[in-house]
Amino acid sequence: MTTGIMTRRATHAWGAAALCSLVLAGCSAPDGADEGRASDPKPVSSAADRAAAGQKQRPTKKPVPEPAALKGARLNVSEGQTVGVGMPISLTFDRPVPVAERTAVERRLKVTARPGVTGSWSWVKDRNLHEGQRVDYRPREPWKPGTRVTVGAGAGTTRTFEVGRSLVATVDVRTHTMTVVKDGRTRRVKVTAGAPGMDTWNGTMVVLDKQSRVLMDSRTVGYGKAYKDYYNFAVHLTTSGTYLHENPNANATAGESNVTHGCIGLATDGTARRFYEEVIPGDVVRVVGSKETVAPGNGYGDWNVGWQQWREGSALS
């Protein structure tokens, strides 16, 4: 029995739009301070001047109501969380947001970062949601380690999180190896990937979560009764079911051939456990040499979209 778990191909739909700097729908200086401010008004010197000034005053504008879609919206990051350099900010809604309402929603979203970044929101078709139920923010380039980020999603939702050390793992399915670069240090690990016809997704994936033990059932992903068992040290990569996990078959095949149903298998000699223990949500796993590229909404596939296209996916573009 081989392992692996994934469904076949998710739809690809994207686009994006850039921010001038740290804050959506506005520019800011690299340190997050306002780039420019109106000067203070000059003092009124006489009663006549004060009367004239009063005549020129315009009625105060009524505050614009917050879009109803933001009520109950959910952020994917928690307060005080430490994430990897690839973690996008993802906001999901209880109902699809009509195209005509998306500009108003985006204008209520705010991201600030220290140090500053150039980034953009983009509406993403989530694999398990309807069109218009998810909007993501990512910087143009991966976050720098140590970046502190605050995101606001309307009046009632604010989160501050921090980017930890950098970890990027690159899996080459042709050489059956994974190169792990952690804070500039590199090591190579033997792996086994998806067998022909059950190929591992190509492209960049971001760690969603991890579990020390996961029940994997081939019937849930369209592979009949091929397997049903518990597997250890499972790092979750896509919502369609791709994991990087311990696989007893990797003891003989890692570094030699690809035998899984789409997952990336690591040996039981401590290799899988070591990777599991060091990885955190937001870390990056890239797969090269495979076939179809993972869709943006199949997990956090945001980095598979070019920057210009990502910017065009914003309602503010």
mmCIF file of N, CA and C in Angstrom, residues 152-238:
data_model
loop_
_atom_site.group_PDB
_atom_site.id
_atom_site.type_symbol
_atom_site.label_atom_id
_atom_site.label_comp_id
_atom_site.label_asym_id
_atom_site.label_seq_id
_atom_site.Cartn_x
_atom_site.Cartn_y
_atom_site.Cartn_z
ATOM 1 N N GLY A 152 -6.245 44.840 10.246
ATOM 2 C CA GLY A 152 -7.568 45.205 10.713
ATOM 3 C C GLY A 152 -8.599 44.885 9.652
ATOM 4 N N ALA A 153 -9.678 44.241 10.059
ATOM 5 C CA ALA A 153 -10.744 43.880 9.131
ATOM 6 C C ALA A 153 -12.045 44.476 9.643
ATOM 7 N N GLY A 154 -12.183 45.791 9.483
ATOM 8 C CA GLY A 154 -13.351 46.476 10.005
ATOM 9 C C GLY A 154 -13.136 46.880 11.449
ATOM 10 N N ALA A 155 -14.203 47.366 12.070
ATOM 11 C CA ALA A 155 -14.092 47.936 13.405
ATOM 12 C C ALA A 155 -13.843 46.899 14.491
ATOM 13 N N GLY A 156 -14.284 45.679 14.286
ATOM 14 C CA GLY A 156 -14.247 44.708 15.376
ATOM 15 C C GLY A 156 -13.165 43.669 15.325
ATOM 16 N N THR A 157 -12.325 43.660 14.310
ATOM 17 C CA THR A 157 -11.347 42.585 14.171
ATOM 18 C C THR A 157 -9.962 43.142 13.906
ATOM 19 N N THR A 158 -9.049 42.895 14.825
ATOM 20 C CA THR A 158 -7.647 43.283 14.661
ATOM 21 C C THR A 158 -6.766 42.154 15.173
ATOM 22 N N ARG A 159 -5.720 41.832 14.418
ATOM 23 C CA ARG A 159 -4.759 40.811 14.831
ATOM 24 C C ARG A 159 -3.348 41.341 14.589
ATOM 25 N N THR A 160 -2.461 41.009 15.495
ATOM 26 C CA THR A 160 -1.037 41.299 15.307
ATOM 27 C C THR A 160 -0.273 39.989 15.391
ATOM 28 N N PHE A 161 0.539 39.724 14.386
ATOM 29 C CA PHE A 161 1.333 38.502 14.376
ATOM 30 C C PHE A 161 2.764 38.828 13.969
ATOM 31 N N GLU A 162 3.642 37.853 14.120
ATOM 32 C CA GLU A 162 5.061 38.067 13.825
ATOM 33 C C GLU A 162 5.577 36.979 12.891
ATOM 34 N N VAL A 163 6.466 37.361 11.999
ATOM 35 C CA VAL A 163 7.100 36.409 11.087
ATOM 36 C C VAL A 163 8.352 35.871 11.763
ATOM 37 N N GLY A 164 8.453 34.563 11.860
ATOM 38 C CA GLY A 164 9.597 33.941 12.519
ATOM 39 C C GLY A 164 10.783 33.770 11.590
ATOM 40 N N ARG A 165 11.593 32.776 11.876
ATOM 41 C CA ARG A 165 12.753 32.479 11.022
ATOM 42 C C ARG A 165 12.292 32.000 9.649
ATOM 43 N N SER A 166 13.174 32.007 8.677
ATOM 44 C CA SER A 166 12.828 31.572 7.325
ATOM 45 C C SER A 166 13.102 30.078 7.167
ATOM 46 N N LEU A 167 12.101 29.367 6.619
ATOM 47 C CA LEU A 167 12.299 27.967 6.220
ATOM 48 C C LEU A 167 11.601 27.755 4.891
ATOM 49 N N VAL A 168 12.396 27.357 3.893
ATOM 50 C CA VAL A 168 11.875 27.053 2.557
ATOM 51 C C VAL A 168 12.389 25.683 2.154
ATOM 52 N N ALA A 169 11.478 24.767 1.860
ATOM 53 C CA ALA A 169 11.841 23.413 1.433
ATOM 54 C C ALA A 169 11.480 23.241 -0.035
ATOM 55 N N THR A 170 12.428 22.796 -0.841
ATOM 56 C CA THR A 170 12.193 22.586 -2.268
ATOM 57 C C THR A 170 12.299 21.102 -2.576
ATOM 58 N N VAL A 171 11.193 20.544 -3.070
ATOM 59 C CA VAL A 171 11.128 19.122 -3.409
ATOM 60 C C VAL A 171 11.294 18.980 -4.917
ATOM 61 N N ASP A 172 12.284 18.224 -5.338
ATOM 62 C CA ASP A 172 12.489 17.918 -6.752
ATOM 63 C C ASP A 172 12.038 16.482 -6.978
ATOM 64 N N VAL A 173 10.896 16.318 -7.656
ATOM 65 C CA VAL A 173 10.349 14.972 -7.836
ATOM 66 C C VAL A 173 11.180 14.143 -8.802
ATOM 67 N N ARG A 174 12.033 14.788 -9.590
ATOM 68 C CA ARG A 174 12.874 14.054 -10.552
ATOM 69 C C ARG A 174 14.063 13.406 -9.865
ATOM 70 N N THR A 175 14.602 14.071 -8.867
ATOM 71 C CA THR A 175 15.762 13.527 -8.146
ATOM 72 C C THR A 175 15.361 12.910 -6.811
ATOM 73 N N HIS A 176 14.054 13.016 -6.465
ATOM 74 C CA HIS A 176 13.523 12.419 -5.231
ATOM 75 C C HIS A 176 14.249 12.974 -4.000
ATOM 76 N N THR A 177 14.474 14.278 -4.017
ATOM 77 C CA THR A 177 15.154 14.924 -2.899
ATOM 78 C C THR A 177 14.411 16.188 -2.470
ATOM 79 N N MET A 178 14.600 16.552 -1.210
ATOM 80 C CA MET A 178 14.067 17.805 -0.682
ATOM 81 C C MET A 178 15.230 18.595 -0.084
ATOM 82 N N THR A 179 15.394 19.826 -0.568
ATOM 83 C CA THR A 179 16.429 20.707 -0.044
ATOM 84 C C THR A 179 15.774 21.684 0.930
ATOM 85 N N VAL A 180 16.194 21.631 2.177
ATOM 86 C CA VAL A 180 15.631 22.480 3.221
ATOM 87 C C VAL A 180 16.631 23.587 3.531
ATOM 88 N N VAL A 181 16.191 24.841 3.343
ATOM 89 C CA VAL A 181 17.019 25.997 3.681
ATOM 90 C C VAL A 181 16.370 26.697 4.862
ATOM 91 N N LYS A 182 17.047 26.646 6.002
ATOM 92 C CA LYS A 182 16.519 27.237 7.231
ATOM 93 C C LYS A 182 17.512 28.272 7.739
ATOM 94 N N ASP A 183 17.089 29.546 7.676
ATOM 95 C CA ASP A 183 17.960 30.641 8.109
ATOM 96 C C ASP A 183 19.349 30.553 7.486
ATOM 97 N N GLY A 184 19.372 30.226 6.190
ATOM 98 C CA GLY A 184 20.637 30.206 5.459
ATOM 99 C C GLY A 184 21.389 28.888 5.513
ATOM 100 N N ARG A 185 20.982 27.972 6.367
ATOM 101 C CA ARG A 185 21.630 26.659 6.443
ATOM 102 C C ARG A 185 20.865 25.658 5.590
ATOM 103 N N THR A 186 21.607 24.842 4.855
ATOM 104 C CA THR A 186 20.991 23.940 3.876
ATOM 105 C C THR A 186 21.269 22.478 4.206
ATOM 106 N N ARG A 187 20.244 21.652 4.044
ATOM 107 C CA ARG A 187 20.449 20.208 4.130
ATOM 108 C C ARG A 187 19.576 19.534 3.074
ATOM 109 N N ARG A 188 19.961 18.348 2.664
ATOM 110 C CA ARG A 188 19.200 17.601 1.661
ATOM 111 C C ARG A 188 18.614 16.348 2.297
ATOM 112 N N VAL A 189 17.363 16.068 1.914
ATOM 113 C CA VAL A 189 16.619 14.947 2.475
ATOM 114 C C VAL A 189 16.087 14.094 1.322
ATOM 115 N N LYS A 190 16.178 12.785 1.452
ATOM 116 C CA LYS A 190 15.618 11.889 0.444
ATOM 117 C C LYS A 190 14.106 11.774 0.655
ATOM 118 N N VAL A 191 13.355 11.811 -0.462
ATOM 119 C CA VAL A 191 11.893 11.722 -0.381
ATOM 120 C C VAL A 191 11.375 10.799 -1.476
ATOM 121 N N THR A 192 10.101 10.444 -1.344
ATOM 122 C CA THR A 192 9.359 9.826 -2.438
ATOM 123 C C THR A 192 8.103 10.656 -2.656
ATOM 124 N N ALA A 193 7.745 10.888 -3.909
ATOM 125 C CA ALA A 193 6.603 11.740 -4.242
ATOM 126 C C ALA A 193 5.561 10.932 -5.014
ATOM 127 N N GLY A 194 4.610 11.642 -5.649
ATOM 128 C CA GLY A 194 3.512 10.991 -6.338
ATOM 129 C C GLY A 194 3.961 10.133 -7.516
ATOM 130 N N ALA A 195 3.424 8.924 -7.588
ATOM 131 C CA ALA A 195 3.730 8.027 -8.700
ATOM 132 C C ALA A 195 3.137 8.576 -9.991
ATOM 133 N N PRO A 196 3.628 8.139 -11.155
ATOM 134 C CA PRO A 196 3.065 8.599 -12.428
ATOM 135 C C PRO A 196 1.547 8.406 -12.470
ATOM 136 N N GLY A 197 0.856 9.474 -12.857
ATOM 137 C CA GLY A 197 -0.598 9.445 -12.882
ATOM 138 C C GLY A 197 -1.229 9.904 -11.582
ATOM 139 N N MET A 198 -0.429 9.974 -10.538
ATOM 140 C CA MET A 198 -0.881 10.479 -9.235
ATOM 141 C C MET A 198 0.123 11.523 -8.748
ATOM 142 N N ASP A 199 0.550 12.342 -9.666
ATOM 143 C CA ASP A 199 1.656 13.260 -9.434
ATOM 144 C C ASP A 199 1.375 14.257 -8.317
ATOM 145 N N THR A 200 2.424 14.585 -7.559
ATOM 146 C CA THR A 200 2.352 15.634 -6.554
ATOM 147 C C THR A 200 2.163 16.968 -7.262
ATOM 148 N N TRP A 201 1.368 17.850 -6.646
ATOM 149 C CA TRP A 201 1.188 19.172 -7.235
ATOM 150 C C TRP A 201 2.533 19.866 -7.439
ATOM 151 N N ASN A 202 2.669 20.536 -8.561
ATOM 152 C CA ASN A 202 3.828 21.385 -8.804
ATOM 153 C C ASN A 202 3.558 22.762 -8.201
ATOM 154 N N GLY A 203 4.612 23.543 -7.998
ATOM 155 C CA GLY A 203 4.440 24.921 -7.555
ATOM 156 C C GLY A 203 4.673 25.118 -6.068
ATOM 157 N N THR A 204 4.307 26.313 -5.605
ATOM 158 C CA THR A 204 4.565 26.727 -4.228
ATOM 159 C C THR A 204 3.341 26.516 -3.357
ATOM 160 N N MET A 205 3.546 25.803 -2.262
ATOM 161 C CA MET A 205 2.519 25.586 -1.250
ATOM 162 C C MET A 205 3.005 26.176 0.063
ATOM 163 N N VAL A 206 2.088 26.494 0.944
ATOM 164 C CA VAL A 206 2.407 27.061 2.252
ATOM 165 C C VAL A 206 1.806 26.156 3.315
ATOM 166 N N VAL A 207 2.574 25.874 4.345
ATOM 167 C CA VAL A 207 2.101 24.979 5.400
ATOM 168 C C VAL A 207 0.843 25.544 6.050
ATOM 169 N N LEU A 208 -0.230 24.752 6.030
ATOM 170 C CA LEU A 208 -1.504 25.143 6.642
ATOM 171 C C LEU A 208 -1.498 24.863 8.144
ATOM 172 N N ASP A 209 -1.095 23.649 8.494
ATOM 173 C CA ASP A 209 -1.050 23.201 9.884
ATOM 174 C C ASP A 209 -0.291 21.887 9.903
ATOM 175 N N LYS A 210 -0.213 21.264 11.063
ATOM 176 C CA LYS A 210 0.448 19.967 11.170
ATOM 177 C C LYS A 210 -0.182 19.172 12.303
ATOM 178 N N GLN A 211 -0.115 17.829 12.163
ATOM 179 C CA GLN A 211 -0.662 16.933 13.175
ATOM 180 C C GLN A 211 0.299 15.762 13.350
ATOM 181 N N SER A 212 0.445 15.321 14.579
ATOM 182 C CA SER A 212 1.372 14.219 14.836
ATOM 183 C C SER A 212 0.849 12.888 14.301
ATOM 184 N N ARG A 213 -0.474 12.791 14.097
ATOM 185 C CA ARG A 213 -1.071 11.541 13.611
ATOM 186 C C ARG A 213 -2.355 11.871 12.867
ATOM 187 N N VAL A 214 -2.487 11.374 11.639
ATOM 188 C CA VAL A 214 -3.653 11.683 10.803
ATOM 189 C C VAL A 214 -4.180 10.400 10.162
ATOM 190 N N LEU A 215 -5.501 10.222 10.182
ATOM 191 C CA LEU A 215 -6.126 9.113 9.466
ATOM 192 C C LEU A 215 -6.302 9.527 8.010
ATOM 193 N N MET A 216 -5.739 8.748 7.105
ATOM 194 C CA MET A 216 -5.857 9.017 5.679
ATOM 195 C C MET A 216 -6.645 7.889 5.025
ATOM 196 N N ASP A 217 -7.707 8.280 4.321
ATOM 197 C CA ASP A 217 -8.629 7.324 3.709
ATOM 198 C C ASP A 217 -8.741 7.634 2.224
ATOM 199 N N SER A 218 -8.302 6.721 1.398
ATOM 200 C CA SER A 218 -8.282 6.943 -0.051
ATOM 201 C C SER A 218 -9.682 7.146 -0.629
ATOM 202 N N ARG A 219 -10.708 6.671 0.037
ATOM 203 C CA ARG A 219 -12.066 6.821 -0.477
ATOM 204 C C ARG A 219 -12.517 8.281 -0.456
ATOM 205 N N THR A 220 -11.911 9.103 0.405
ATOM 206 C CA THR A 220 -12.296 10.507 0.496
ATOM 207 C C THR A 220 -11.696 11.358 -0.610
ATOM 208 N N VAL A 221 -10.754 10.789 -1.348
ATOM 209 C CA VAL A 221 -10.094 11.551 -2.405
ATOM 210 C C VAL A 221 -10.162 10.859 -3.767
ATOM 211 N N GLY A 222 -11.086 9.929 -3.891
ATOM 212 C CA GLY A 222 -11.316 9.322 -5.201
ATOM 213 C C GLY A 222 -10.402 8.192 -5.589
ATOM 214 N N TYR A 223 -9.716 7.557 -4.625
ATOM 215 C CA TYR A 223 -8.824 6.442 -4.940
ATOM 216 C C TYR A 223 -9.360 5.099 -4.440
ATOM 217 N N GLY A 224 -10.660 5.009 -4.282
ATOM 218 C CA GLY A 224 -11.258 3.741 -3.885
ATOM 219 C C GLY A 224 -10.758 3.264 -2.542
ATOM 220 N N LYS A 225 -10.430 1.973 -2.456
ATOM 221 C CA LYS A 225 -9.967 1.366 -1.210
ATOM 222 C C LYS A 225 -8.457 1.146 -1.208
ATOM 223 N N ALA A 226 -7.738 2.020 -1.862
ATOM 224 C CA ALA A 226 -6.280 1.852 -1.970
ATOM 225 C C ALA A 226 -5.594 1.859 -0.609
ATOM 226 N N TYR A 227 -6.078 2.694 0.303
ATOM 227 C CA TYR A 227 -5.459 2.751 1.633
ATOM 228 C C TYR A 227 -6.423 3.379 2.636
ATOM 229 N N LYS A 228 -6.243 3.004 3.873
ATOM 230 C CA LYS A 228 -6.918 3.634 5.002
ATOM 231 C C LYS A 228 -6.103 3.297 6.241
ATOM 232 N N ASP A 229 -5.400 4.291 6.751
ATOM 233 C CA ASP A 229 -4.509 4.032 7.879
ATOM 234 C C ASP A 229 -4.091 5.359 8.509
ATOM 235 N N TYR A 230 -3.487 5.268 9.681
ATOM 236 C CA TYR A 230 -2.943 6.438 10.348
ATOM 237 C C TYR A 230 -1.490 6.634 9.930
ATOM 238 N N TYR A 231 -1.123 7.899 9.725
ATOM 239 C CA TYR A 231 0.248 8.240 9.371
ATOM 240 C C TYR A 231 0.745 9.345 10.287
ATOM 241 N N ASN A 232 2.012 9.246 10.628
ATOM 242 C CA ASN A 232 2.596 10.136 11.622
ATOM 243 C C ASN A 232 3.289 11.343 11.002
ATOM 244 N N PHE A 233 3.454 12.378 11.827
ATOM 245 C CA PHE A 233 4.227 13.576 11.492
ATOM 246 C C PHE A 233 3.777 14.171 10.151
ATOM 247 N N ALA A 234 2.491 14.525 10.120
ATOM 248 C CA ALA A 234 1.854 14.978 8.882
ATOM 249 C C ALA A 234 1.809 16.509 8.814
ATOM 250 N N VAL A 235 2.463 17.053 7.800
ATOM 251 C CA VAL A 235 2.490 18.492 7.547
ATOM 252 C C VAL A 235 1.515 18.769 6.405
ATOM 253 N N HIS A 236 0.493 19.558 6.678
ATOM 254 C CA HIS A 236 -0.629 19.777 5.762
ATOM 255 C C HIS A 236 -0.306 20.886 4.764
ATOM 256 N N LEU A 237 -0.436 20.593 3.455
ATOM 257 C CA LEU A 237 -0.032 21.540 2.412
ATOM 258 C C LEU A 237 -1.178 22.065 1.556
ATOM 259 N N THR A 238 -2.222 21.280 1.310
ATOM 260 C CA THR A 238 -3.344 21.747 0.487
ATOM 261 C C THR A 238 -4.656 21.270 1.086
#
